[in-house]
Short mmCIF file of C-alpha atoms and ligand atoms in Angstrom, two decimals:
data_model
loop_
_atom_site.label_atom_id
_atom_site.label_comp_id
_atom_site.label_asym_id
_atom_site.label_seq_id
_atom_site.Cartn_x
_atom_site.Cartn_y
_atom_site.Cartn_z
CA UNK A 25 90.86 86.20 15.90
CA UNK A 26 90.24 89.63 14.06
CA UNK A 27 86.87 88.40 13.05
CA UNK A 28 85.15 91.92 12.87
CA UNK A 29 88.05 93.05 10.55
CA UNK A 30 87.96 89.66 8.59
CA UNK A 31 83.85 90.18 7.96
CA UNK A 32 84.65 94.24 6.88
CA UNK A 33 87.05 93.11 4.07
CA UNK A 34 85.07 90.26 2.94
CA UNK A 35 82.06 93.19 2.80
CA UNK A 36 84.01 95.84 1.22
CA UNK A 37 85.90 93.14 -1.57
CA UNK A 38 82.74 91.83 -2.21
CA UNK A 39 81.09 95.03 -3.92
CA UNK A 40 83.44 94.34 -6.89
CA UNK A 41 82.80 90.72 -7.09
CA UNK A 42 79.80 91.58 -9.37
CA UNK A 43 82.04 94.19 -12.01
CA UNK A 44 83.18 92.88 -15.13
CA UNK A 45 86.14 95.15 -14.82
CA UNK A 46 88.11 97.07 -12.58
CA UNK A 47 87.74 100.60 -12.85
CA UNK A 48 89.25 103.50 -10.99
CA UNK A 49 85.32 104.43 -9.54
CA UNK A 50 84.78 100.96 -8.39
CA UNK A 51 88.60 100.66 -7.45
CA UNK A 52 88.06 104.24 -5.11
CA UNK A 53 84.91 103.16 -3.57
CA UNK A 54 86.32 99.73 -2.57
CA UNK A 55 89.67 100.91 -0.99
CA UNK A 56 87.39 103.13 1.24
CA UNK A 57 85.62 100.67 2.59
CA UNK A 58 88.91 98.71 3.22
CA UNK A 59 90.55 101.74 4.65
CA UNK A 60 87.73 102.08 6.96
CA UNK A 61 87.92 98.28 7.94
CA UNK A 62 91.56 98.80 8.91
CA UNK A 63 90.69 101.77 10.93
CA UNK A 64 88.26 100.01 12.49
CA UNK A 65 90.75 97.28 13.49
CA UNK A 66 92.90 99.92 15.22
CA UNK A 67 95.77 100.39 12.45
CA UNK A 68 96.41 104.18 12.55
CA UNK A 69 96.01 106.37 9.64
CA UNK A 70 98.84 107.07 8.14
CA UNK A 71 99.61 103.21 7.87
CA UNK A 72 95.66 102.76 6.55
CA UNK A 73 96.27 105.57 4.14
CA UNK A 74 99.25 103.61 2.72
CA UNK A 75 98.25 100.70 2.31
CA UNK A 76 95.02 101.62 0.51
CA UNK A 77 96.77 103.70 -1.94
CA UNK A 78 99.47 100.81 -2.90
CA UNK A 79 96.85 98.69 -3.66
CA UNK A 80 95.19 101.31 -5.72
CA UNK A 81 98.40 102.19 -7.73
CA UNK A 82 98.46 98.20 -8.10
CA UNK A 83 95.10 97.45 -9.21
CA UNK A 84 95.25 100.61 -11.79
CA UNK A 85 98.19 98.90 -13.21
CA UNK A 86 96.85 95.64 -14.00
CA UNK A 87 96.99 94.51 -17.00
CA UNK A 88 94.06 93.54 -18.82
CA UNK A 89 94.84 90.59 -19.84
CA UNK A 90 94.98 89.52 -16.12
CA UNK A 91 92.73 85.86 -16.08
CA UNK A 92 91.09 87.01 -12.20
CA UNK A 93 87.75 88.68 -12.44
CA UNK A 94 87.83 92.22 -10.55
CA UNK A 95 87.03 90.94 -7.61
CA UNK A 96 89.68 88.00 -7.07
CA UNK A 97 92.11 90.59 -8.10
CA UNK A 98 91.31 93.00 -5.28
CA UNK A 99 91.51 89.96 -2.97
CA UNK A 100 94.91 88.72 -4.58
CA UNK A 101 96.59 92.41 -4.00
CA UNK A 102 94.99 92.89 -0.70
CA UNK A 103 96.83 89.75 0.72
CA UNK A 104 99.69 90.50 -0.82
CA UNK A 105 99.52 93.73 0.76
CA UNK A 106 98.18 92.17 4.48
CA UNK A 107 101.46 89.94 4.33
CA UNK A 108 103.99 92.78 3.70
CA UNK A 109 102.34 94.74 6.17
CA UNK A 110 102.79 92.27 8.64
CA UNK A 111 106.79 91.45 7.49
CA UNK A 112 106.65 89.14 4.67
CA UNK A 113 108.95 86.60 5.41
CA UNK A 114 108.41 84.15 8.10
CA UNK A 115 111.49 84.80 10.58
CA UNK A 116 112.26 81.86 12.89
CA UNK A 117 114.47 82.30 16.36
CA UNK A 118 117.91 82.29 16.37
CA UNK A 119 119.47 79.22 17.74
CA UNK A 120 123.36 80.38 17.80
CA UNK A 121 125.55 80.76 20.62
CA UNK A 122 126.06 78.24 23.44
CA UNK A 123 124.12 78.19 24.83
CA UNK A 124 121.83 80.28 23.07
CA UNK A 125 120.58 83.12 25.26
CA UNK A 126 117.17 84.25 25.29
CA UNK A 127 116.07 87.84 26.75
CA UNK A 128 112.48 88.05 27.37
CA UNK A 129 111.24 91.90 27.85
CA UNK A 130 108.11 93.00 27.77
CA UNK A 131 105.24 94.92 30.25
CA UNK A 132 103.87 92.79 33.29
CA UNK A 133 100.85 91.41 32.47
CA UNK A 134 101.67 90.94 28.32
CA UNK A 135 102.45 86.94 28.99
CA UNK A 136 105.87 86.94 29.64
CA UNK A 137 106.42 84.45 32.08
CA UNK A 138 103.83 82.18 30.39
CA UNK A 139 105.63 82.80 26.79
CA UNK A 140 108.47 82.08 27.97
CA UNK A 141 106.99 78.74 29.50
CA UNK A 142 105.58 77.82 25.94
CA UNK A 143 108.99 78.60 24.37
CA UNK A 144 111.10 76.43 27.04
CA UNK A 145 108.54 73.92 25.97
CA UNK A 146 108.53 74.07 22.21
CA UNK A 147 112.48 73.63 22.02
CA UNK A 148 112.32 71.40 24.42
CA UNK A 149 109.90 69.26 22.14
CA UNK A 150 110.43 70.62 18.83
CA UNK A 151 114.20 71.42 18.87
CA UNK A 152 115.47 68.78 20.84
CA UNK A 153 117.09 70.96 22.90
CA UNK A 154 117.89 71.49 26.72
CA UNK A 155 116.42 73.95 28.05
CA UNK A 156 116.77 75.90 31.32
CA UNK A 157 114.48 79.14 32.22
CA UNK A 158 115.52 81.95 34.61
CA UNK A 159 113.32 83.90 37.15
CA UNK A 160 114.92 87.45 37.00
CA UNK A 161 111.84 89.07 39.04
CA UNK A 162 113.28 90.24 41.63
CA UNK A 163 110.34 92.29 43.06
CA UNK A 164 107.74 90.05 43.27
CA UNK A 165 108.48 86.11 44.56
CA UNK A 166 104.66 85.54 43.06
CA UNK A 167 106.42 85.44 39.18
CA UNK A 168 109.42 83.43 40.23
CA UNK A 169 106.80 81.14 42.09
CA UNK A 170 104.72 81.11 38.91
CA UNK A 171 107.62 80.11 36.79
CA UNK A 172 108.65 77.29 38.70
CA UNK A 173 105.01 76.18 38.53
CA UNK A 174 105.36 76.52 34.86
CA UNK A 175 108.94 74.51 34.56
CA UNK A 176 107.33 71.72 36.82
CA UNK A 177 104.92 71.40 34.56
CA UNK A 178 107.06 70.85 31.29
CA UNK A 179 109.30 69.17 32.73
CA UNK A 180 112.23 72.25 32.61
CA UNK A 181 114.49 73.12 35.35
CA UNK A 182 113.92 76.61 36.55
CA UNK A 183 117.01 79.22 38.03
CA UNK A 184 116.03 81.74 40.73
CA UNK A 185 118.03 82.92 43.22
CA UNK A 186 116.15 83.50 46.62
CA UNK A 187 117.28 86.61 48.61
CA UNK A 188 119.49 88.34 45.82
CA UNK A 189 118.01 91.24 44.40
CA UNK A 190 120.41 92.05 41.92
CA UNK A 191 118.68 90.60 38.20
CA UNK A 192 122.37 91.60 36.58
CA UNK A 193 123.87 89.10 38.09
CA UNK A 194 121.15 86.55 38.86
CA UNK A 195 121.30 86.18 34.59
CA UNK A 196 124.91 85.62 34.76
CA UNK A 197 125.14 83.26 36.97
CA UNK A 198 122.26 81.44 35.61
CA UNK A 199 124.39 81.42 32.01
CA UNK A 200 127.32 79.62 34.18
CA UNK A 201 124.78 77.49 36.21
CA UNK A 202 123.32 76.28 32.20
CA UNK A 203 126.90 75.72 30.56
CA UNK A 204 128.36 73.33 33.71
CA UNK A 205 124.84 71.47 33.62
CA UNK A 206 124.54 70.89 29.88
CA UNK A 207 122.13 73.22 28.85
CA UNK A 208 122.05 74.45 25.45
CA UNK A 209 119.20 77.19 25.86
CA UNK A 210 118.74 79.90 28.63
CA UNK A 211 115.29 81.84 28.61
CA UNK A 212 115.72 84.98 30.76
CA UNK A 213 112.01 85.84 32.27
CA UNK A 214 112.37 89.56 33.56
CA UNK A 215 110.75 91.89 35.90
CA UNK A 216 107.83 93.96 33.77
CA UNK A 217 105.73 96.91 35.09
CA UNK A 218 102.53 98.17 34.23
CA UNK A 219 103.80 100.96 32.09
CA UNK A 220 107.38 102.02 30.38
CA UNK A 221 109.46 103.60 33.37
CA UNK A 222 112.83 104.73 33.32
CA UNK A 223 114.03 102.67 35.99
CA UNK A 224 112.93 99.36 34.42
CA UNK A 225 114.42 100.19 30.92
CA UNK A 226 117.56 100.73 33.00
CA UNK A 227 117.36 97.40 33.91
CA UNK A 228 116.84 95.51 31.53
CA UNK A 229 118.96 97.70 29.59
CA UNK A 230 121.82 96.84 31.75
CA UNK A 231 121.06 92.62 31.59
CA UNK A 232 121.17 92.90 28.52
CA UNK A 233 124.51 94.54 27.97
CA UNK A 234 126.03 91.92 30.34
CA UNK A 235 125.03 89.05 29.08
CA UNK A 236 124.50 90.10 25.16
CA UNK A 237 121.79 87.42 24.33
CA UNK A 238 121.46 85.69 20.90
CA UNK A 239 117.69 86.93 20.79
CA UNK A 240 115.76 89.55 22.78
CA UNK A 241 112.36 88.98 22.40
CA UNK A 242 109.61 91.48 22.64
CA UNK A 243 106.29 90.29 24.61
CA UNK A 244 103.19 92.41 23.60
CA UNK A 245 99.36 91.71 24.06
CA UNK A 246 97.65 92.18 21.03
CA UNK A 247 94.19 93.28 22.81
CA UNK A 248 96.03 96.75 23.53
CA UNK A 249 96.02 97.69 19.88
CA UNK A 250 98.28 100.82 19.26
CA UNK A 251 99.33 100.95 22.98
CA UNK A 252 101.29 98.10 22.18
CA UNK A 253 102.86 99.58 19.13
CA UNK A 254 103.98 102.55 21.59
CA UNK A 255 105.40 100.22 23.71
CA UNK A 256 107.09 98.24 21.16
CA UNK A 257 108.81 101.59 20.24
CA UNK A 258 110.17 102.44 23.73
CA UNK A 259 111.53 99.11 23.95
CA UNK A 260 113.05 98.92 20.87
CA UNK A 261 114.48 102.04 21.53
CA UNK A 262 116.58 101.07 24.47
CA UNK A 263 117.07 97.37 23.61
CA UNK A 264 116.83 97.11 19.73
CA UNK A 265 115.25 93.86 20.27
CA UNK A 266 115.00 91.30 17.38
CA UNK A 267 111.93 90.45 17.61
CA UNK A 268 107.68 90.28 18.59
CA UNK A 269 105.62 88.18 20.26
CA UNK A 270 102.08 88.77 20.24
CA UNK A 271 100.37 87.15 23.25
CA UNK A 272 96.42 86.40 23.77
CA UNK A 273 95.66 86.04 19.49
CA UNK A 274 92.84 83.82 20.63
CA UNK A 275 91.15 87.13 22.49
CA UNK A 276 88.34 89.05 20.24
CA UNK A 277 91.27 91.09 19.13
CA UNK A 278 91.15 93.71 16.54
CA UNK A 279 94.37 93.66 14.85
CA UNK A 280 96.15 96.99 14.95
CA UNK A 281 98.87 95.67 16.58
CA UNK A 282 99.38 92.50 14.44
CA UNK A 283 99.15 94.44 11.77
CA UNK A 284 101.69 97.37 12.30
CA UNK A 285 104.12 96.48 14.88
CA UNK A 286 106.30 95.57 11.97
CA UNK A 287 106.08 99.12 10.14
CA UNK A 288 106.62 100.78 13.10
CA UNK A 289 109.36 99.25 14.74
CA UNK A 290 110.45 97.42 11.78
CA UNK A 291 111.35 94.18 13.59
CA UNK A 292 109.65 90.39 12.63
CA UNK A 293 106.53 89.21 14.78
CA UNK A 294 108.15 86.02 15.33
CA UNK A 295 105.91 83.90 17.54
CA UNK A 296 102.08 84.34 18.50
CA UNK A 297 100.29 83.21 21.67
CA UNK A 298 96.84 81.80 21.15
CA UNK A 299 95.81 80.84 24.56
CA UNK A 300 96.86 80.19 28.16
CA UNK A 301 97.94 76.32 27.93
CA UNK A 302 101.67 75.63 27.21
CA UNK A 303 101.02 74.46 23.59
CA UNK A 304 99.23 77.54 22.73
CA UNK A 305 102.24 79.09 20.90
CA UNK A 306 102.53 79.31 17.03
CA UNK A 307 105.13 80.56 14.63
CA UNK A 308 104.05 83.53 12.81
CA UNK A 309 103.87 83.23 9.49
CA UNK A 310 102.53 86.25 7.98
CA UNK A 311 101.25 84.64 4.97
CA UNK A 312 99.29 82.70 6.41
CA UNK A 313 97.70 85.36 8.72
CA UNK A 314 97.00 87.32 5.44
CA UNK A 315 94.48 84.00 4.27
CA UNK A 316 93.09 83.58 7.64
CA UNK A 317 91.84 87.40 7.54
CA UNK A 318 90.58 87.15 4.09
CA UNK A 319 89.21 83.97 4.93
P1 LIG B 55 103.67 88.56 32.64
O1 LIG B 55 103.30 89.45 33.79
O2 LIG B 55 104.07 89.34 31.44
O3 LIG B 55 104.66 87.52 32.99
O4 LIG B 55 102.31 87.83 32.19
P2 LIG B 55 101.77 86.37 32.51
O5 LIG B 55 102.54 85.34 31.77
O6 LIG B 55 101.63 86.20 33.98
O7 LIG B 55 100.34 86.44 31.81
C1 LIG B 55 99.31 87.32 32.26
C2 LIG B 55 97.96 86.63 32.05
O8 LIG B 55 97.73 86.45 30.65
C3 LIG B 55 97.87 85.23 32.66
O9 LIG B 55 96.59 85.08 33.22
C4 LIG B 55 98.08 84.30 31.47
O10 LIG B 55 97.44 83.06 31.67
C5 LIG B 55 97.43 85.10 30.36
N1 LIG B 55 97.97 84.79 29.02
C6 LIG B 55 99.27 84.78 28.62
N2 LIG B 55 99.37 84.47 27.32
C7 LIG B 55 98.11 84.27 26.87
C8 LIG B 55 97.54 83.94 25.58
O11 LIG B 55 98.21 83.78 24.55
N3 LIG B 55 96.17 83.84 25.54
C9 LIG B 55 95.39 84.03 26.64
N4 LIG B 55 94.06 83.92 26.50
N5 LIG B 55 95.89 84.36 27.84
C10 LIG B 55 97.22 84.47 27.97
#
């Protein structure tokens, strides 16, 4: 995960691990060779730009009295920096409502359906709770069969309705269908298409009005760098969703999209998916993103 980017910041930090003090020459000619690492991993300029010259402004500042050498200083404010960039604060799901309803939106292809497997799952086995996931793909039976595959498999009961093509009301029933069977979460897998169309933000636009879920998730994979920001913006746009997940971490990703979703769209990453086996899911905890990069 993000090794090239991990070995280009160890390279560039590393010039100043040598200087007895941090001065603005050293300072310039180390941010470039950051700014050039974060290019590299696909962040886009602007955001690059930014970043580089709040850690100058920072490391300018210092006072002198500061016990780190130069170049644990640079390392210090450049994971500070890393972890705002990607939101700071670790933001969990929200559990509320009952049941809690979960939207799932997303391209197909980004890992929906298997996401939404590994969250059904971690509740499940984590939370203690009851969990019940919905097939809302009404255009191709393949998904639906592939989520019952996936329920069978961790033991959750799946909801599809065979024959009815409308996903509006599939989700509602599926809400009455969890509340007289004593389910306390409902994980709403939808259609996805290979690229942003009108007709599919109508639709999920409209299940989402009707059933006005406790958490709309985003599903994103990280190995399409700033295509996935772009698509994180159209959805947001339409379903001001609360939060990202970025599928297939365990890829040789670059990191642009880890790394700016959150400026862009301003939402949390809130879970990561690091592989194709049900347990491959993670909370994201930005912090400690920010250490694994700097290694
Ligand atoms: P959907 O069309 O959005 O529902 O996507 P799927 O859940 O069918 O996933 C598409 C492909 O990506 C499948 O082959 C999954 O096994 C794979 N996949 C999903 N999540 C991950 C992940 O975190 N890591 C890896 N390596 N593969 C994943």
């Amino acid at each position: 995960m993000f090794n090239s980017l991990s070995d280009k910041l160890d390279k560039a930090l590393h010039t100043l691990k040598g200087h007895g003090k941090i001065t603005e020459v050293n300072v310039a000619e180390t941010l470039k060779e950051v700014r050039r690492a974060l290019l590299d991993a696909d962040v886009n300029f602007k955001i690059a730009k930014e970043f580089t010259k709040r850690v100058q402004t920072q490391a300018l500042g210092q006072d002198v009295l500061t016990t780190l050498n130069p170049g644990q200083l640079m390392v210090k404010l450049v994971k500070d920096e890393l972890t705002l960039l990607m939101g700071g604060e670790t933001v969990g799901v929200n559990l509320g409502g009952s049941p809690t309803v979960i939207l799932m939106s997303g391209l197909q292809g980004s890992g929906k359906t298997t996401f939404s497997g590994k969250l059904a799952n971690y509740l499940k086995d984590k939370k203690a709770k009851q969990v019940l996931l919905v097939g809302c793909d009404v255009y191709r039976p393949a998904a639906i069969n592939q989520l019952q595959v996936v329920g069978e498999q961790i033991g959750v009961e799946v909801y599809a309705e065979v024959g009815n093509n409308n996903p509006v009301e599939i989700s509602q029933n599926a809400i009455k269908h969890a509340k007289a069977n004593g389910k306390n979460v409902v994980i709403i897998d939808t259609a996805g298409r290979l690229a942003v169309d009108e007709e599919m933000m109508t639709e999920i636009s409209n299940i989402h009005k009707a059933i006005n879920p406790q958490e709309t998730l985003f599903v994103v994979d990280s190995m399409t760098g700033q295509d996935a920001v772009n698509t994180a913006k159209a959805f947001n746009d339409i379903l001001n969703f609360d939060g990202v997940v970025l599928t297939k971490l365990d890829g040789d990703t670059r990191g642009g999209a880890a790394l700016t979703i959150k400026s862009v769209v301003d939402k949390p990453i809130k879970f990561i998916g690091t592989g194709e086996k049900m347990d491959a899911i993670d909370v994201f905890h930005p912090d400690r993103m920010a250490d694994r990069i700097l290694g």
